[in-house]
Coordinates of C-alpha atoms in Angstrom, one line a residue:
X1 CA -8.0 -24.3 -7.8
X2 CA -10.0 -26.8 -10.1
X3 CA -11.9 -23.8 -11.2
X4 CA -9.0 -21.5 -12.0
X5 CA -7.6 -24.9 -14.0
X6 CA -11.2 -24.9 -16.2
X7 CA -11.2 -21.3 -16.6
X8 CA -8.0 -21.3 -18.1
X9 CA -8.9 -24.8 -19.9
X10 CA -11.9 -23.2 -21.4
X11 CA -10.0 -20.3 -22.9
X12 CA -7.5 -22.8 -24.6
X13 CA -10.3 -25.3 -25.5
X14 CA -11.2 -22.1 -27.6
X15 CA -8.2 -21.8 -29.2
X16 CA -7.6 -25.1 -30.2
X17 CA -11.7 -25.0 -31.5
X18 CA -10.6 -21.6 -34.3
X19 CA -7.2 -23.7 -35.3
X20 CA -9.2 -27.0 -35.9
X21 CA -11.9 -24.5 -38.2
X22 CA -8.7 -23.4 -39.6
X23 CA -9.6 -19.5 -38.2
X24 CA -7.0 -17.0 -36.3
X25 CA -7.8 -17.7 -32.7
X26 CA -8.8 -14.7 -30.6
X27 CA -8.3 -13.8 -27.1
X28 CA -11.5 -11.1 -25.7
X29 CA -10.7 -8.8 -22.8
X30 CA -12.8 -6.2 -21.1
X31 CA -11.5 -2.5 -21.5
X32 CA -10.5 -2.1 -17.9
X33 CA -9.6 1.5 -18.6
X34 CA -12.8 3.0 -20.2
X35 CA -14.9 4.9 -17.6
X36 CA -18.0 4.5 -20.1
X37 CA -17.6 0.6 -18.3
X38 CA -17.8 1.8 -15.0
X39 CA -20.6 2.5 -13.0
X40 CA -20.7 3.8 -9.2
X41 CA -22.3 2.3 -6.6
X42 CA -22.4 4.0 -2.7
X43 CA -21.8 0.7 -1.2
X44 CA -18.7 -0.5 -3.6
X45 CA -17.3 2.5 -5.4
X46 CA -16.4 1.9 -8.9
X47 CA -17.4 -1.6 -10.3
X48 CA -17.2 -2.7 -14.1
X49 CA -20.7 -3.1 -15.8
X50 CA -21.9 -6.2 -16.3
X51 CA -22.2 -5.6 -20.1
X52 CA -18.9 -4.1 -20.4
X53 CA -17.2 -3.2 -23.9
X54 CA -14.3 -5.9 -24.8
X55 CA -11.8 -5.5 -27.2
X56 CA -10.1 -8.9 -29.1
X57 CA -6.5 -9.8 -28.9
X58 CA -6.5 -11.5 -32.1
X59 CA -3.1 -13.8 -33.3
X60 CA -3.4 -12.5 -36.7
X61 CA -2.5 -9.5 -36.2
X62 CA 1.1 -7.8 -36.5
X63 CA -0.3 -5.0 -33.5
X64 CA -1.6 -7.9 -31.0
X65 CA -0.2 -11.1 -32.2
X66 CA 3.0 -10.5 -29.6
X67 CA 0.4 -9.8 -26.7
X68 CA -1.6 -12.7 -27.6
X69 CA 1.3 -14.8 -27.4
X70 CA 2.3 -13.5 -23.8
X71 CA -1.1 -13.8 -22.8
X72 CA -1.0 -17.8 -23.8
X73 CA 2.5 -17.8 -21.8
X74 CA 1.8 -16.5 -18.8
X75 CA -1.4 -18.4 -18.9
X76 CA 0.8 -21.7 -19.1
X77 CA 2.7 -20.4 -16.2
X78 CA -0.4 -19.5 -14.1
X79 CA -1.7 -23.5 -15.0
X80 CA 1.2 -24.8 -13.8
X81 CA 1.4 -22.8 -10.6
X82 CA -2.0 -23.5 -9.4
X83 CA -1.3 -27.6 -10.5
X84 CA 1.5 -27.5 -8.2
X85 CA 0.6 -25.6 -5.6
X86 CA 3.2 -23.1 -5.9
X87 CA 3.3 -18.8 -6.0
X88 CA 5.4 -16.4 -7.8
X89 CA 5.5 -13.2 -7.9
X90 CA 4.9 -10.7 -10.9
X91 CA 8.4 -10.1 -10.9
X92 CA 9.2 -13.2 -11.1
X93 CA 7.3 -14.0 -13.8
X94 CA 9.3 -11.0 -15.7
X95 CA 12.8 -12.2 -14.4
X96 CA 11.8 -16.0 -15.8
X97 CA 12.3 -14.1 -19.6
X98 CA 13.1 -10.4 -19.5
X99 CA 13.9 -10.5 -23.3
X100 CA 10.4 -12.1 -24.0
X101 CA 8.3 -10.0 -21.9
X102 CA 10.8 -6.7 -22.3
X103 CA 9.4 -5.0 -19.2
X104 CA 7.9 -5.8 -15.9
X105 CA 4.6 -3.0 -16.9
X106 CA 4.1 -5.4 -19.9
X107 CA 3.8 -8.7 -17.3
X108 CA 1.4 -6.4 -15.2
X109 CA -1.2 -5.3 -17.3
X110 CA -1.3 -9.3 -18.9
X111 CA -1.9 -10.3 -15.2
X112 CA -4.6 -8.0 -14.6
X113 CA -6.0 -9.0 -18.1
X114 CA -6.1 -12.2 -17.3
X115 CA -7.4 -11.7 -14.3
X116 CA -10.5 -9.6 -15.9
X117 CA -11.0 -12.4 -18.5
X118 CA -11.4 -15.6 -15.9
X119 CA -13.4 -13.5 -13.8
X120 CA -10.8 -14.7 -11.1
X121 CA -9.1 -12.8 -8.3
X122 CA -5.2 -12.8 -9.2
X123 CA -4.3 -14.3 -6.2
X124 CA -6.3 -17.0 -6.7
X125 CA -4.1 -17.1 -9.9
X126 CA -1.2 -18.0 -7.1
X127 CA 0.2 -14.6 -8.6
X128 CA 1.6 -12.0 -5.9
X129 CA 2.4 -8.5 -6.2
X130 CA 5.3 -7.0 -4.3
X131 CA 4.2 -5.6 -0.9
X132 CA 5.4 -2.0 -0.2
X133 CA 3.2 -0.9 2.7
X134 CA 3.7 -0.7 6.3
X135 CA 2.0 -1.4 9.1
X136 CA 2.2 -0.9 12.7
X137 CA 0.0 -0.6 16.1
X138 CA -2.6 -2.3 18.2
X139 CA -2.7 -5.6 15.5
X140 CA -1.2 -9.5 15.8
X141 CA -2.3 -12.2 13.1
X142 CA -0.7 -15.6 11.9
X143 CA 0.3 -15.9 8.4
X144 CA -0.4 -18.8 6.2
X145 CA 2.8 -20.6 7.1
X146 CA 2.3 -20.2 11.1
X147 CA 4.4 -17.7 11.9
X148 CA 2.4 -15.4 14.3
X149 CA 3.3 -11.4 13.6
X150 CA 2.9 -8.9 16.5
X151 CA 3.1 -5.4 15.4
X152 CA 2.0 -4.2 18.7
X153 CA 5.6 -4.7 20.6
X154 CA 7.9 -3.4 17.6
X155 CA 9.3 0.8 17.3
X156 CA 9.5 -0.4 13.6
X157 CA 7.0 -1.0 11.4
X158 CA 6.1 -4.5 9.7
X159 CA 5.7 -5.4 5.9
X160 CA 2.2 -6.0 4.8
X161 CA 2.2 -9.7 4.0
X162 CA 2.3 -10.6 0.7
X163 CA -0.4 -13.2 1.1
X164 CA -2.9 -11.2 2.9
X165 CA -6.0 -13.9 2.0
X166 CA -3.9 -16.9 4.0
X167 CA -3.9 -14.6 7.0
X168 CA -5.7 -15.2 10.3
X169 CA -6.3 -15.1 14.0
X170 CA -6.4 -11.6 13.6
X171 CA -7.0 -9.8 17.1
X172 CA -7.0 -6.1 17.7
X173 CA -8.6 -3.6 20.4
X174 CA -8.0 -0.9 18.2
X175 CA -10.4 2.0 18.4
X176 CA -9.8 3.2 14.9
X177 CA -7.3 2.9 11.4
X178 CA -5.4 5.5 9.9
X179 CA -4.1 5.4 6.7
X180 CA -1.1 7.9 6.3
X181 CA -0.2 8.7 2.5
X182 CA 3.6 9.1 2.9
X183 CA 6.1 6.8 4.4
X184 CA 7.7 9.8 6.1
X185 CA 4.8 11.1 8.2
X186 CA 4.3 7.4 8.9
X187 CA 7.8 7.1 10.5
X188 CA 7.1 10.1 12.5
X189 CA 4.2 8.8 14.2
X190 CA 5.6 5.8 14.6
X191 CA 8.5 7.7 16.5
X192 CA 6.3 9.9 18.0
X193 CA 4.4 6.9 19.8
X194 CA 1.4 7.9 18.0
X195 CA -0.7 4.1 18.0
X196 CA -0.7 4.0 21.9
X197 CA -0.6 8.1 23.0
X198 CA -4.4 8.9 22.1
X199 CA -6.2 5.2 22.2
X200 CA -5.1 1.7 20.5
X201 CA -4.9 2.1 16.5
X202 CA -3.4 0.1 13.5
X203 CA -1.8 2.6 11.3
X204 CA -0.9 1.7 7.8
X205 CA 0.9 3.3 4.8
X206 CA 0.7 2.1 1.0
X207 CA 3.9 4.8 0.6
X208 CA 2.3 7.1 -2.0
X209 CA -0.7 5.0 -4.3
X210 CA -1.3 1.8 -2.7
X211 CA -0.4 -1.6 -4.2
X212 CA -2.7 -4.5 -3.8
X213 CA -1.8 -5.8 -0.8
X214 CA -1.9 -2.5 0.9
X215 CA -5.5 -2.3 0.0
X216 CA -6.2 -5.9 0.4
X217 CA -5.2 -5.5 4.1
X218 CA -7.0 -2.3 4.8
X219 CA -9.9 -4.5 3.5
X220 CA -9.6 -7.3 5.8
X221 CA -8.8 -5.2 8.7
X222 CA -12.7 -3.4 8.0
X223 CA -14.1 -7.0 7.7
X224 CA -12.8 -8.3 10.7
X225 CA -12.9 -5.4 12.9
X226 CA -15.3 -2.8 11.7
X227 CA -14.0 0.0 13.2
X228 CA -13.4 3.6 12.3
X229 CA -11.2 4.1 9.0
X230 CA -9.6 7.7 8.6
X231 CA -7.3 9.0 6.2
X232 CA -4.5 11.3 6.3
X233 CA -3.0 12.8 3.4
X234 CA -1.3 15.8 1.5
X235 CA -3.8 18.6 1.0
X236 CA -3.6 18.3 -3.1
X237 CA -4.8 16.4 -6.5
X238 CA -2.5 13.7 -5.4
X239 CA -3.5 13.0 -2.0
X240 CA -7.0 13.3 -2.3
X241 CA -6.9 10.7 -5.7
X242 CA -4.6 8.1 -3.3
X243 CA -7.6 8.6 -0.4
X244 CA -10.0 8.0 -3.5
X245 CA -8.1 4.5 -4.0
X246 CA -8.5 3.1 -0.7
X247 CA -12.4 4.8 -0.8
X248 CA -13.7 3.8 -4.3
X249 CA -11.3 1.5 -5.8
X250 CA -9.4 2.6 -9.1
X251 CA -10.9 2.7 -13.0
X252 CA -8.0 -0.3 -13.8
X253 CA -8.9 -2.7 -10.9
X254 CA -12.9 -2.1 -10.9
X255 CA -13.5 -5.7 -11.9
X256 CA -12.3 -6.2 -8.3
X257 CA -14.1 -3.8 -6.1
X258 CA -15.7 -6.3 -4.3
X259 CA -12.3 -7.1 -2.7
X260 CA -11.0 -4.2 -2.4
X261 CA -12.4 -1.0 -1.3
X262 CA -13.9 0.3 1.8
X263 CA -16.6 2.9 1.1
X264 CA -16.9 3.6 4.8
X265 CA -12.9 5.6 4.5
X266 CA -13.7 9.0 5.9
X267 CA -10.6 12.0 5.3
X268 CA -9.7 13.1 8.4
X269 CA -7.2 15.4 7.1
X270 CA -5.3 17.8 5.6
X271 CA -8.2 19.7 4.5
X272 CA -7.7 22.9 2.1
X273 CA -9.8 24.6 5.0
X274 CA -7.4 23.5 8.0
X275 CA -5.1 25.5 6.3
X276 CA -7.6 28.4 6.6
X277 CA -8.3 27.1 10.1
X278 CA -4.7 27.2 11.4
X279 CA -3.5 30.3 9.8
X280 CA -0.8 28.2 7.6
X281 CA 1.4 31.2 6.4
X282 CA 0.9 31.5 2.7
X283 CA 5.0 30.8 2.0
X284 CA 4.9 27.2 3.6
X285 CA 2.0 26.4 0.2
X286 CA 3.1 25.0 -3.2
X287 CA 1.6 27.1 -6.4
X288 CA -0.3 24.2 -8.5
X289 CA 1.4 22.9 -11.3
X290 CA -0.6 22.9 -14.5
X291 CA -0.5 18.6 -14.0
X292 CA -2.3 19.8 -10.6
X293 CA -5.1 21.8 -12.0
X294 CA -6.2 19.0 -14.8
X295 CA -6.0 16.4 -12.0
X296 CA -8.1 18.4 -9.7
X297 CA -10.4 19.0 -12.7
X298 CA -11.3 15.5 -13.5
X299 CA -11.6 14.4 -9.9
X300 CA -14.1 16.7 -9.7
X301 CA -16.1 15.5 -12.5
X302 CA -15.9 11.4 -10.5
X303 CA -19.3 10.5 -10.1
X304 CA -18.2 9.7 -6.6
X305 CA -17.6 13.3 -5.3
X306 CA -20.8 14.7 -6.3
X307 CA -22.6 12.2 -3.4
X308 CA -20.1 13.9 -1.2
X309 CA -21.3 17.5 -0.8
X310 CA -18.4 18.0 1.8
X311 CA -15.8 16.9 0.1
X312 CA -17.2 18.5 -3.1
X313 CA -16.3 21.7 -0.8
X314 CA -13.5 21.2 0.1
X315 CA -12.0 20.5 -3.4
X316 CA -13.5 23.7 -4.2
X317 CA -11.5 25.8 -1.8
X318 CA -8.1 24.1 -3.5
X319 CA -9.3 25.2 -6.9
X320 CA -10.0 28.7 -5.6
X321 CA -6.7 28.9 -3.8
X322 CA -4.8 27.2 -6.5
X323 CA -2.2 26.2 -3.6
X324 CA -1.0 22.4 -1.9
X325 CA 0.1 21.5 1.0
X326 CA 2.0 18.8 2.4
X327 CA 0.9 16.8 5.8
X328 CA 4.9 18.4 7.2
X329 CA 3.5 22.2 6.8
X330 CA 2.2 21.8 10.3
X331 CA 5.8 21.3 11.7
X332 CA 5.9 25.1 10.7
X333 CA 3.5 25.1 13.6
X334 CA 5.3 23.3 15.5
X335 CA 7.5 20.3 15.4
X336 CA 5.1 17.7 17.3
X337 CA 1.9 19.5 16.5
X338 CA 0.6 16.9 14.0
X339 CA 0.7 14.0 17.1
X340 CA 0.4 16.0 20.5
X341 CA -2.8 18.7 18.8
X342 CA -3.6 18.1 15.0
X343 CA -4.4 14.7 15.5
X344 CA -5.9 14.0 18.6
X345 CA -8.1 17.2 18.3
X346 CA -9.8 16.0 14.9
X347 CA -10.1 12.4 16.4
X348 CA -11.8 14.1 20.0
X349 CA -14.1 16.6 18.6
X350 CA -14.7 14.7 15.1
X351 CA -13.2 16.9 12.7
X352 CA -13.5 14.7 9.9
X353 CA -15.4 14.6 6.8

């Protein structure tokens, strides 16, 4: 904490310095969203480059003196947070002055900036994000405040803590993770007995594009268990860019890689050729929407997918076909297909990719 307190220190030291000169202070940020500051790397996915372009929050300014004035805020917040030992969350940060902030996306993006700037993880900024994910199976761990969490014993699934980093004694005999896209299928297998049918597994679901936590969690889970990590998602632009998440990280949170992503992710399914595979009648696919085809497009063109010749394949077969699919088109099979065959057959004869 006495380093987050000089970081932040430092950066008003530098204000006060421009005022006492009598100049505008100035705030510098990396561009977080510029691909031309993001390099890939096989062992960490996509990590800023060291000498990244910035761009300058400066007070002057009608278009950046508001944000530069949040920033200074919510820095203030942040110092007294970590002084006191306390946490909040982002949205509680937003609810402290909705009409000074005006919306919760404006508090996110200042978090993340400031996060970028220090060079220091935001929860080490005693910030924390809203959990949304789920997860259930073959795991117990005690969280920060002692309370010991079994999600072994429980037909319902449990919240992914919302301190992840304060979490330990974490034991497993899990033989593998799966990471389901959607909330639904989750529930499914979770009803379906899925976790303890075919061997011991922790399944967990970010519910759509994972927060944080979610990935923070699917993190720890690889550091402390090493074990098999699959994926299941839709068969289209949207599933396979979630899978990407968890797998490379994301363009935004690149100056976090480190923490976050686990390059060993392998997509287990659904592939655009187990579609082909299981005769899936043509009338159970979705045409592509136009939104589909440019997101297709530019995954294509990641510097990630061209080291995956496989996957490079399979993306190919969606273009060709033009046609989605989502992870319930195998009830058209048949209702429990996806648990008692789909599943257990890719896991038994390694149909993963």
């Amino acid at each position: 904490s006495s380093e987050v307190l000089e970081a932040i220190e430092n950066v008003i030291q530098g204000v006060l310095q421009s005022l006492a000169q009598k100049k505008a202070p100035v705030l510098t940020v990396a561009n977080r969203t510029d691909w031309r500051n993001i390099e890939f790397k096989d062992s960490v996915g996509l990590q800023m480059i060291p000498g990244c372009t910035t761009k300058q929050i400066r007070s002057d300014c009608p278009q950046s003196a508001r944000r530069f004035a949040l920033m200074l805020k919510i820095l203030s917040m942040i110092y007294k947070m970590v002084q006191s030992n306390t946490y909040a969350t982002k949205r509680d940060i937003y609810y402290s002055d909705t009409l000074l902030f005006g919306s919760q996306s404006v508090v996110d993006q200042i978090i993340n900036d400031i996060s970028c700037m220090l060079k220091i993880p935001r929860r080490s900024l005693h910030v924390l994000s809203t959990t949304k994910g789920f997860v259930a199976g073959n795991l117990s761990y005690t969280e920060e405040d002692g309370t010991k969490v079994n999600c072994t014993c429980s037909a319902t699934a449990v919240t992914v803590p919302s301190n992840v980093q304060g979490i330990k004694n974490l034991t497993s005999h899990a033989k593998f993770i799966l990471i389901v896209e959607k909330d639904a299928t989750f529930q499914r297998l979770l009803d379906d007995d899925f976790f303890n049918k075919v061997s011991p597994c922790i399944m967990i679901t970010g519910r759509g594009i994972p927060d944080l936590n979610t990935r923070l969690l699917v993190r720890k889970l690889w550091d402390s268990f090493k074990i098999p990590i699959f994926t299941l998602m839709d068969a289209d632009p949207h599933g396979v860019e979630i899978m990407c998440v968890y797998k490379y990280g994301s363009v935004s949170m690149s100056f976090e890689a480190h923490h976050l992503t686990v390059p060993s992710v392998k997509w287990l399914g659904l592939l655009p050729s187990d579609l082909e595979r299981l005769n899936i009648c043509k009338d159970a696919l979705i045409p592509f929407t136009k939104q589909d085809e440019n997101k297709l497009a530019s995954i294509q063109k990641r510097p990630y997918i061209a080291c995956q010749p496989l996957w490079k394949k399979e993306l190919e077969i969606m273009a060709a076909s033009k046609l989605k699919a989502e992870i319930q088109v195998l009830t058209s099979v048949s209702a429990d297909y996806l648990s008692r065959v789909y599943l257990p057959n890719k896991l038994q004869f390694g149909g993963w990719l």
